[in-house]
JSON list of C-alpha atoms in Angstrom, two decimals:
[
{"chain": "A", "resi": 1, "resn": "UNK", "atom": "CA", "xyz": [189.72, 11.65, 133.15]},
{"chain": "A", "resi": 2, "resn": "UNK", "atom": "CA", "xyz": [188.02, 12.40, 136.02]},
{"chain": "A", "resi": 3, "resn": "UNK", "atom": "CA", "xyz": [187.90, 16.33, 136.27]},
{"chain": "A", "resi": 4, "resn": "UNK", "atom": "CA", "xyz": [186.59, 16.08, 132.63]},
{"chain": "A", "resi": 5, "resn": "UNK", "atom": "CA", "xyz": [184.11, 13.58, 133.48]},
{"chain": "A", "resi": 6, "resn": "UNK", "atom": "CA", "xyz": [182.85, 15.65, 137.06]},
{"chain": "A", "resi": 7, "resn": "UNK", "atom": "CA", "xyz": [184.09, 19.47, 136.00]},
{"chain": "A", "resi": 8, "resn": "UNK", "atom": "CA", "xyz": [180.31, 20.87, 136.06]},
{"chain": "A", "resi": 9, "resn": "UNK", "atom": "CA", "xyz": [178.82, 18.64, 139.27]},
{"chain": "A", "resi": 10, "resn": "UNK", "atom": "CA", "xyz": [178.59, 20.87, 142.13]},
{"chain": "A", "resi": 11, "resn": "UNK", "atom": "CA", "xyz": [180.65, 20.39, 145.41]},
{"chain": "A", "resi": 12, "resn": "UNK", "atom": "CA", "xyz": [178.12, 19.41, 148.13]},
{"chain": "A", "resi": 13, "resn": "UNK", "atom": "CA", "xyz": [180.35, 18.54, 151.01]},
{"chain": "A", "resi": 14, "resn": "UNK", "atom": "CA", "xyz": [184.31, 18.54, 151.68]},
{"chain": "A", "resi": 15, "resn": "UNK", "atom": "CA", "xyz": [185.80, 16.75, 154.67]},
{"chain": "A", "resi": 16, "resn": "UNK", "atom": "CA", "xyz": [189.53, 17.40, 155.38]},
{"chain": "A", "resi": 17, "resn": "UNK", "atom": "CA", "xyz": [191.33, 13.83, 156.12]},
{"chain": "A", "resi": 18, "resn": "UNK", "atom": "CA", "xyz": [194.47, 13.32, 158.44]},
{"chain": "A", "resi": 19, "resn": "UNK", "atom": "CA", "xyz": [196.13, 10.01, 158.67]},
{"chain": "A", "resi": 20, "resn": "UNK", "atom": "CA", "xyz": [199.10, 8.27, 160.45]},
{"chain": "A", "resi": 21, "resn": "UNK", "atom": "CA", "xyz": [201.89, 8.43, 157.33]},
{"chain": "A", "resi": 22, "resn": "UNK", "atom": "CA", "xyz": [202.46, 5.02, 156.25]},
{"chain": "A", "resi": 23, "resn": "UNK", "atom": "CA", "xyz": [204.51, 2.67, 157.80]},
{"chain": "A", "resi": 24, "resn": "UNK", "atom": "CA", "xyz": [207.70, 2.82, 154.95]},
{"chain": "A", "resi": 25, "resn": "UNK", "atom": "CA", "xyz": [207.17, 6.26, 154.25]},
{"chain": "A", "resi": 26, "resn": "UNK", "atom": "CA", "xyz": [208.21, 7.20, 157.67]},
{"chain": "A", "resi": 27, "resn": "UNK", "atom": "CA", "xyz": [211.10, 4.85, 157.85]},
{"chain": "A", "resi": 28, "resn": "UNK", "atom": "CA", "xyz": [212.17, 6.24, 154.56]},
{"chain": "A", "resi": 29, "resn": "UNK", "atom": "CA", "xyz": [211.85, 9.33, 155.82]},
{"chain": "A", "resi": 30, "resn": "UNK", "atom": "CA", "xyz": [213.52, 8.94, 159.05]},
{"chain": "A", "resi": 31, "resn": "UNK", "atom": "CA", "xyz": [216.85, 7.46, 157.35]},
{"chain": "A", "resi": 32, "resn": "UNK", "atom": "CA", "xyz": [216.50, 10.30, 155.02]},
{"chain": "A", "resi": 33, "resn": "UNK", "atom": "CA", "xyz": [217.14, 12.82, 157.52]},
{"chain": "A", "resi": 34, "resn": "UNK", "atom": "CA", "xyz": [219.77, 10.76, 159.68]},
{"chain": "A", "resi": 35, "resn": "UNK", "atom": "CA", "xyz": [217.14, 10.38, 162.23]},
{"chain": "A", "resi": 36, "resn": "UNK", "atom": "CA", "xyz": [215.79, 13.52, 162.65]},
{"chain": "A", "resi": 37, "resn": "UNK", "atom": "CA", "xyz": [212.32, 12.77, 161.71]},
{"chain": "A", "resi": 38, "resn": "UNK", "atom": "CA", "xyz": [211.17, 10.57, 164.13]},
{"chain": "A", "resi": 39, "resn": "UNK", "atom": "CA", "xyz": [213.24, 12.42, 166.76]},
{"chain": "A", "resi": 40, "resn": "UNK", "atom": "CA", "xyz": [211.09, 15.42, 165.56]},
{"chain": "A", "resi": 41, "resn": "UNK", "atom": "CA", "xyz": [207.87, 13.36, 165.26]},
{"chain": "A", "resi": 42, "resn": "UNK", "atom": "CA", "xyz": [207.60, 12.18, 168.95]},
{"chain": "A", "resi": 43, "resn": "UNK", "atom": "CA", "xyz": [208.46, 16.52, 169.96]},
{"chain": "A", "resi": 44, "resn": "UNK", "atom": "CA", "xyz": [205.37, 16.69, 167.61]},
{"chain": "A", "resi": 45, "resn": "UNK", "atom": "CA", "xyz": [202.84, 14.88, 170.45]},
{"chain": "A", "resi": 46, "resn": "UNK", "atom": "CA", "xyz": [200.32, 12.43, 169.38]},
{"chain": "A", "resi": 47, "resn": "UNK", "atom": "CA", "xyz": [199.75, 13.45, 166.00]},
{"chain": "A", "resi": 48, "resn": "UNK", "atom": "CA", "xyz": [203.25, 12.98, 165.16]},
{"chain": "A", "resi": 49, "resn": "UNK", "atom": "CA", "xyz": [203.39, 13.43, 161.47]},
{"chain": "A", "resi": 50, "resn": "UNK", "atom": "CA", "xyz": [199.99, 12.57, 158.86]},
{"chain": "A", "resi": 51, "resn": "UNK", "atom": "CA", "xyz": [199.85, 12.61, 155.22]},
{"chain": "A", "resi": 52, "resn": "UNK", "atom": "CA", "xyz": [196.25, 15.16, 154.44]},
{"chain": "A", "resi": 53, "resn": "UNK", "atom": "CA", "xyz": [193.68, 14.63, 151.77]},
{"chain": "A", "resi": 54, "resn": "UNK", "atom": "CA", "xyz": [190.47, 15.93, 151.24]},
{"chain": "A", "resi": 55, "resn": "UNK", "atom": "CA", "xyz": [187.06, 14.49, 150.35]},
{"chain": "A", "resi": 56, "resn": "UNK", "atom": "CA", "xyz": [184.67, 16.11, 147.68]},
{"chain": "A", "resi": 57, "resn": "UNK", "atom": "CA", "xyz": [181.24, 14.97, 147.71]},
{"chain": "A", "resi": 58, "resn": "UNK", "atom": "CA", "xyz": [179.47, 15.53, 144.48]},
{"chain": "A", "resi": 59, "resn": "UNK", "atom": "CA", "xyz": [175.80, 16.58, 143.56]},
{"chain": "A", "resi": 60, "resn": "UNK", "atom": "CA", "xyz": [175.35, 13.28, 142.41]},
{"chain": "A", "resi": 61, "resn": "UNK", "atom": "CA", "xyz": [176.18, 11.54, 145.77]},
{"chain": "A", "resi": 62, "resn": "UNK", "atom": "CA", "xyz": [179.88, 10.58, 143.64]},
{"chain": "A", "resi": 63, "resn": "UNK", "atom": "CA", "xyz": [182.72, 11.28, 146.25]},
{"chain": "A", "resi": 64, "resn": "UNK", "atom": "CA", "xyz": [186.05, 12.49, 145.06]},
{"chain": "A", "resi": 65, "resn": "UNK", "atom": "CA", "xyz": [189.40, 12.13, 147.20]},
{"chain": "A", "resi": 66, "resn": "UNK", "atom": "CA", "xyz": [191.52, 15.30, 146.23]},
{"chain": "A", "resi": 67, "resn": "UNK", "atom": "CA", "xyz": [195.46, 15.09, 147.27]},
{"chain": "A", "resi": 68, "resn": "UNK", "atom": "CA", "xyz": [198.92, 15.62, 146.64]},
{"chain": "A", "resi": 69, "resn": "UNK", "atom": "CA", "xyz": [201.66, 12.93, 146.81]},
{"chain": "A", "resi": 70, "resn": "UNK", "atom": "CA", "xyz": [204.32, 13.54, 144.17]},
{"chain": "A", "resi": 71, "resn": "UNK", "atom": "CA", "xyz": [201.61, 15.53, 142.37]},
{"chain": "A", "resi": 72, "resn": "UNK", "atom": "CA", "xyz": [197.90, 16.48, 142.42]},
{"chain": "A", "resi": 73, "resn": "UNK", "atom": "CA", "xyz": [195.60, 13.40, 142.28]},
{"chain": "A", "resi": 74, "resn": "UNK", "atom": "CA", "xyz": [191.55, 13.48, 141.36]},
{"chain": "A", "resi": 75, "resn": "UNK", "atom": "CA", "xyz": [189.65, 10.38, 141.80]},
{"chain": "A", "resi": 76, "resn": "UNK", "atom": "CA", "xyz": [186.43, 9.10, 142.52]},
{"chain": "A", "resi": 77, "resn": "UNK", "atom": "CA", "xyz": [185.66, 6.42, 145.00]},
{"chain": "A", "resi": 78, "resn": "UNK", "atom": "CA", "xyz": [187.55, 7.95, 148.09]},
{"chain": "A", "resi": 79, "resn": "UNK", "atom": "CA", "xyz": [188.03, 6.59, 151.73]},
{"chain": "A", "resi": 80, "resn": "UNK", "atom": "CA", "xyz": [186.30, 6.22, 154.57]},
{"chain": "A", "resi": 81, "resn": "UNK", "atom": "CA", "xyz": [188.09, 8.58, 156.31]},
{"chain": "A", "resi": 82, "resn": "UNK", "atom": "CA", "xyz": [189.02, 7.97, 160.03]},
{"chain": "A", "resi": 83, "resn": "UNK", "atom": "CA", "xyz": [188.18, 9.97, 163.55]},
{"chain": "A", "resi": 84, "resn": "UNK", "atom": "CA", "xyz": [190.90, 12.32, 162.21]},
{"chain": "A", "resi": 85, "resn": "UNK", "atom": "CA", "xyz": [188.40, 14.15, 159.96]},
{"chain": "A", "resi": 86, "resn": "UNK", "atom": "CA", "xyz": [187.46, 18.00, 159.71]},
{"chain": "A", "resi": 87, "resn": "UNK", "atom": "CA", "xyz": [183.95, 19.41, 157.92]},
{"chain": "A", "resi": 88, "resn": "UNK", "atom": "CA", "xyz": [184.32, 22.35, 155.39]},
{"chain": "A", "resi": 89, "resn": "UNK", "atom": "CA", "xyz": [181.20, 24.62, 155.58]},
{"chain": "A", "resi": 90, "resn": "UNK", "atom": "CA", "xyz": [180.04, 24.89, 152.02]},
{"chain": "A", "resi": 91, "resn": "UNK", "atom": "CA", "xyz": [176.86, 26.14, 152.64]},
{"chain": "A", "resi": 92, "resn": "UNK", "atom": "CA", "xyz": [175.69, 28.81, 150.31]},
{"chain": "A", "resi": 93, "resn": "UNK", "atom": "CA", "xyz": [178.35, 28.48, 147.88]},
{"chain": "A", "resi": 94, "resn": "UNK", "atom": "CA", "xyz": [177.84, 27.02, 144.65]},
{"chain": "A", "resi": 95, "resn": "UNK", "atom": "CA", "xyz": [181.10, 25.44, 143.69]},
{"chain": "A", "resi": 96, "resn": "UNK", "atom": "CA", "xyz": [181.26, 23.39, 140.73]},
{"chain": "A", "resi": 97, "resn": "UNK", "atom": "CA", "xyz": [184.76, 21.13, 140.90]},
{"chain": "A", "resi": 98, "resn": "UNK", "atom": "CA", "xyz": [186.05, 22.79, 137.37]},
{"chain": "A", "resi": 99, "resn": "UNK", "atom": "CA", "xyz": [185.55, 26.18, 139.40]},
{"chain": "A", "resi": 100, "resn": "UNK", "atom": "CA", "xyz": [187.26, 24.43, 142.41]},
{"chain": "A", "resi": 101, "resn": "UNK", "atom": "CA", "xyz": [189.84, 22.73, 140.53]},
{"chain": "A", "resi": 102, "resn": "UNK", "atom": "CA", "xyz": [191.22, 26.07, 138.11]},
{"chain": "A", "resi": 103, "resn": "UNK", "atom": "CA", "xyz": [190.57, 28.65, 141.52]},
{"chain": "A", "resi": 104, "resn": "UNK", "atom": "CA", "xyz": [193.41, 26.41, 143.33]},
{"chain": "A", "resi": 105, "resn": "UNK", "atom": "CA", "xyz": [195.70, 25.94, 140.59]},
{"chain": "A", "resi": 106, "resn": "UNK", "atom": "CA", "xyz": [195.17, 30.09, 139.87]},
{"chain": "A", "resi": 107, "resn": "UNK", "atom": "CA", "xyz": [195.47, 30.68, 143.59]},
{"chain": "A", "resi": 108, "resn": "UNK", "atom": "CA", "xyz": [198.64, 28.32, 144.01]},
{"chain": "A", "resi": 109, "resn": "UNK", "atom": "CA", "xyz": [200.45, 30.93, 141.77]},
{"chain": "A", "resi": 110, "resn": "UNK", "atom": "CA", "xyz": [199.92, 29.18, 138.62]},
{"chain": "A", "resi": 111, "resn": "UNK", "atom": "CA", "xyz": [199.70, 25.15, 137.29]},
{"chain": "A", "resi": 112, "resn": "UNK", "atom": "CA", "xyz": [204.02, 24.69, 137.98]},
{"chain": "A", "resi": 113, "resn": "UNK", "atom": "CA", "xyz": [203.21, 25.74, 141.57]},
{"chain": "A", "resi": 114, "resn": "UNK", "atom": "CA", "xyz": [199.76, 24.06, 141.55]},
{"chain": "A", "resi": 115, "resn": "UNK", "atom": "CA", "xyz": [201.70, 20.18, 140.84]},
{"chain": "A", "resi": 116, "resn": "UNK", "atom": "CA", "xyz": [205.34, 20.87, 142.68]},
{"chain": "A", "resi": 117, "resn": "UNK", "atom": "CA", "xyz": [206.06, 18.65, 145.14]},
{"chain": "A", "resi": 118, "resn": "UNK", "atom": "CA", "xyz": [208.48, 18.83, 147.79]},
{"chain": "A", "resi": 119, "resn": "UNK", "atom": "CA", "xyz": [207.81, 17.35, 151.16]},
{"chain": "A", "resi": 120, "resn": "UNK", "atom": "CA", "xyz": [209.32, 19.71, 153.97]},
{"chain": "A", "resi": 121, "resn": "UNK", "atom": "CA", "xyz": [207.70, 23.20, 151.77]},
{"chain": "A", "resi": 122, "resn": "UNK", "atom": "CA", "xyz": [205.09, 22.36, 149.55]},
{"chain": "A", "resi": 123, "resn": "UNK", "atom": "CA", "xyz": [203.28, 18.94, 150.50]},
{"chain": "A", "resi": 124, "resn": "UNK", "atom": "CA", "xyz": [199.93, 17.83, 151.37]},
{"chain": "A", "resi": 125, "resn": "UNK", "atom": "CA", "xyz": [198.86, 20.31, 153.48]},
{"chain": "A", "resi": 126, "resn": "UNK", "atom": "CA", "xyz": [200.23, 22.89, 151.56]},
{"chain": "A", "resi": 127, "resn": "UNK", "atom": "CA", "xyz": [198.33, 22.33, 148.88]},
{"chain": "A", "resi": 128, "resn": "UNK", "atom": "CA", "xyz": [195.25, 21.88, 150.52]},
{"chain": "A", "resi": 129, "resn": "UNK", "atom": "CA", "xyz": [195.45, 24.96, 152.79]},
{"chain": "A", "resi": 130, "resn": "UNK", "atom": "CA", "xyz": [196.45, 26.67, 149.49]},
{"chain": "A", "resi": 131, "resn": "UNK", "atom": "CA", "xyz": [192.74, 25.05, 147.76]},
{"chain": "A", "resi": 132, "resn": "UNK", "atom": "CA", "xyz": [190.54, 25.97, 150.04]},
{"chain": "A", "resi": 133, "resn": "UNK", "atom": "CA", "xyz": [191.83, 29.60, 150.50]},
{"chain": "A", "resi": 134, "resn": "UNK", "atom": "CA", "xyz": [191.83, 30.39, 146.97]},
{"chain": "A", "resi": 135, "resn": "UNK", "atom": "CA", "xyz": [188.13, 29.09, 147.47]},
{"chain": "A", "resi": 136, "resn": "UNK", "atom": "CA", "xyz": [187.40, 30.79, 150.49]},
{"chain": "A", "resi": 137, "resn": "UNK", "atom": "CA", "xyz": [186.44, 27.97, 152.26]},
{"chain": "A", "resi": 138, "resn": "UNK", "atom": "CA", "xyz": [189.52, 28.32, 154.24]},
{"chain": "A", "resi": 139, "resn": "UNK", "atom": "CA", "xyz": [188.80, 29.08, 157.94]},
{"chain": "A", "resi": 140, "resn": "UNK", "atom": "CA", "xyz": [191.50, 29.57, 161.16]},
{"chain": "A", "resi": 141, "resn": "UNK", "atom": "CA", "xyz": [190.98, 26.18, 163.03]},
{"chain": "A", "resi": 142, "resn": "UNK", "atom": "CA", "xyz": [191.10, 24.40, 159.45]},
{"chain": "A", "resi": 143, "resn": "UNK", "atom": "CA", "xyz": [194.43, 25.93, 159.42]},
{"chain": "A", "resi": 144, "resn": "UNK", "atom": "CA", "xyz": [195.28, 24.92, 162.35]},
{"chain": "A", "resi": 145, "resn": "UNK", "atom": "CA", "xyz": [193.91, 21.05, 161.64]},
{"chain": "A", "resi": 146, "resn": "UNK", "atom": "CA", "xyz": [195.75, 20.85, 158.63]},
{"chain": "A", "resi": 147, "resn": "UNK", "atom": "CA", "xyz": [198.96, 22.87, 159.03]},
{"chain": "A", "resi": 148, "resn": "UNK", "atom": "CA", "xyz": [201.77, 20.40, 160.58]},
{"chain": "A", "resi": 149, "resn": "UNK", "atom": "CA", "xyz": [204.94, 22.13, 162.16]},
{"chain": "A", "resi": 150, "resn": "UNK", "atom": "CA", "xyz": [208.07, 21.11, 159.81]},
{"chain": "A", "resi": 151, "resn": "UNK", "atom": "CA", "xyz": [210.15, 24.43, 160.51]},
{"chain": "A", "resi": 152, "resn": "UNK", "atom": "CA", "xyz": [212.38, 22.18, 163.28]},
{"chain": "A", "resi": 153, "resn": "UNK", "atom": "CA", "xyz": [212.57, 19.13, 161.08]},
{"chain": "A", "resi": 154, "resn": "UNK", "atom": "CA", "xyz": [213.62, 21.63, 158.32]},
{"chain": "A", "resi": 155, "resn": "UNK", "atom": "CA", "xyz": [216.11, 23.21, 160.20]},
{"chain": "A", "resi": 156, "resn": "UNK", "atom": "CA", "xyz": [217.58, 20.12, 161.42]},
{"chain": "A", "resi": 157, "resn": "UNK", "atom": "CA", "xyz": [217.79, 17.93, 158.54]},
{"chain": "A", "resi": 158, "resn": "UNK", "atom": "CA", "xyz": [221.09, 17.23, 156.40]},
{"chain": "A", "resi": 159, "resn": "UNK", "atom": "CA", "xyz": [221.07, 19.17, 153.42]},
{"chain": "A", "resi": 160, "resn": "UNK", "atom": "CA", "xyz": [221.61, 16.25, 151.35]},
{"chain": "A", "resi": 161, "resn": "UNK", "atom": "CA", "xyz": [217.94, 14.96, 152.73]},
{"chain": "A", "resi": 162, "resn": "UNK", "atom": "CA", "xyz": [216.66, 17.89, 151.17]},
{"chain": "A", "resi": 163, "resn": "UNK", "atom": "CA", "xyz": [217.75, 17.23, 147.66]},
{"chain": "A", "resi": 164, "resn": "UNK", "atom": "CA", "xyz": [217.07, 13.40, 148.09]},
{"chain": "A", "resi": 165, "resn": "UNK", "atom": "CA", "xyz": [213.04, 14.30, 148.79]},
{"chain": "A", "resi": 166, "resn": "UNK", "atom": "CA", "xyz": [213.26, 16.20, 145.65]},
{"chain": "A", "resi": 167, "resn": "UNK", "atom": "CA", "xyz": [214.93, 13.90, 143.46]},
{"chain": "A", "resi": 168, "resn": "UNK", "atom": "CA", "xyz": [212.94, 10.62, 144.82]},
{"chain": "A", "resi": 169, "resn": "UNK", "atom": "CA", "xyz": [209.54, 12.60, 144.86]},
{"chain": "A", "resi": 170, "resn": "UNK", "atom": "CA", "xyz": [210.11, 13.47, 141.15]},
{"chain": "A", "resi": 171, "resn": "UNK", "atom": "CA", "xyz": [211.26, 9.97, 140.29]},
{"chain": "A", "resi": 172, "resn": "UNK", "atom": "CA", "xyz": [208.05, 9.07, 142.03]},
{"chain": "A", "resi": 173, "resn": "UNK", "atom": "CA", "xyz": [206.26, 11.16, 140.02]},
{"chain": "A", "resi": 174, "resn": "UNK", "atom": "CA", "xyz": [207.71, 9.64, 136.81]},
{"chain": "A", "resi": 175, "resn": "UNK", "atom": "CA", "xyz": [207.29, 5.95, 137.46]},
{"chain": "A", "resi": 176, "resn": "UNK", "atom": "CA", "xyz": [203.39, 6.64, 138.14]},
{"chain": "A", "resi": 177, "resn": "UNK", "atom": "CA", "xyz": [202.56, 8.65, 134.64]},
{"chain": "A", "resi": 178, "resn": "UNK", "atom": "CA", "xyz": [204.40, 5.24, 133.04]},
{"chain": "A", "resi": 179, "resn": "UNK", "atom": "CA", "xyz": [202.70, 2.89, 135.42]},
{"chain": "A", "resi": 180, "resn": "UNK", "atom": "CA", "xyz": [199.14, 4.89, 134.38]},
{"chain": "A", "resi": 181, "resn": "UNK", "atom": "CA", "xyz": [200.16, 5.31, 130.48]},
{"chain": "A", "resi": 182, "resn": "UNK", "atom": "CA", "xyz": [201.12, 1.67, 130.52]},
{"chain": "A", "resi": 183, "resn": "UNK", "atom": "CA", "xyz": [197.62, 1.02, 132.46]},
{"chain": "A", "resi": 184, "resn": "UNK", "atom": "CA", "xyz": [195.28, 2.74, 130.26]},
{"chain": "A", "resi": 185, "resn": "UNK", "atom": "CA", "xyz": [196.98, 1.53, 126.88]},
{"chain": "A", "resi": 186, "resn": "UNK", "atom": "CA", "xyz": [196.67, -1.93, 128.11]},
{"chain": "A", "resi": 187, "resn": "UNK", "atom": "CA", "xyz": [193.29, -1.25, 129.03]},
{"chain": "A", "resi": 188, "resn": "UNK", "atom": "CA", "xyz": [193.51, -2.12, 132.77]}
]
């Protein structure tokens, strides 16, 4: 497990990643909402809509990428993250990642809150913003870099896309804890 294996290695650097939102997400997406979403996406400019993840570099030069799909995910060997990428000023802090890791799940409201997913009101960047304020690392034009606008896409969507999201994000969530318990019992 990698929290258990990194909990006491101090947090030397975090970079805030945005990326395009793959390819069959958004198409999923789009006939999700009956359109809306890439209607919404082009009012959006050319960010349009990104999936956010963070980077944790370690003490020990290990790099950790920190993000929330269909729930919180904790691994080491991250990306190279893109042109789309924001510095968090750590300097003078002393964060180890189990200090990181248990301030963000207490400052989400809680572990339920910390690892529920929905995608229009509690994603990616939800859960990031939420991380690095409960670790004061959060700053205004962070914000800003990392907070998308959803309220139209929200407002506009069918109601049934709403309870799709849920239901496919948690089915999501599902098939990965068999694919990993079927992983790890196999051995790889």
């Amino acid at each position: 497990d990698t929290l258990k294996k990194y909990e006491d290695n101090q947090i030397r650097s975090i970079k805030v990643v945005r990326e395009p939102l793959e390819r069959a997400v958004s198409m999923f997406a789009n006939v999700l909402t009956a359109g809306k979403f890439n209607e919404v996406a082009k009012q959006q400019g050319e960010a349009g809509f990104f999936h956010l993840y963070a980077l944790l570099e370690l003490d020990d030069g290990t790099t950790l990428l920190y993000e929330r799909n269909e729930r919180p995910v904790l691994y080491a060997g991250g990306k190279t993250p893109g042109d789309k990428a924001e510095g968090v000023s750590t300097s003078g802090k002393n964060i180890r990642l189990g200090d990181f890791i248990q301030k963000s799940i207490d400052g989400s409201g809680g572990l339920d809150k910390y690892v529920k997913y929905d995608p229009l009101q509690s994603n990616c960047q939800d859960f990031l913003i939420a991380s690095l304020q409960a670790n004061g690392l959060l700053t205004g034009n962070l914000r800003d870099f990392i907070k998308q606008n959803l309220e139209q896409l929200i407002e506009e969507s069918p109601t049934f896309s709403k309870i799709i999201a849920s239901k496919a994000t948690s089915l999501a969530g599902k098939a990965r804890e068999i694919f990993e318990e079927l992983f790890r019992k196999k051995g790889g």
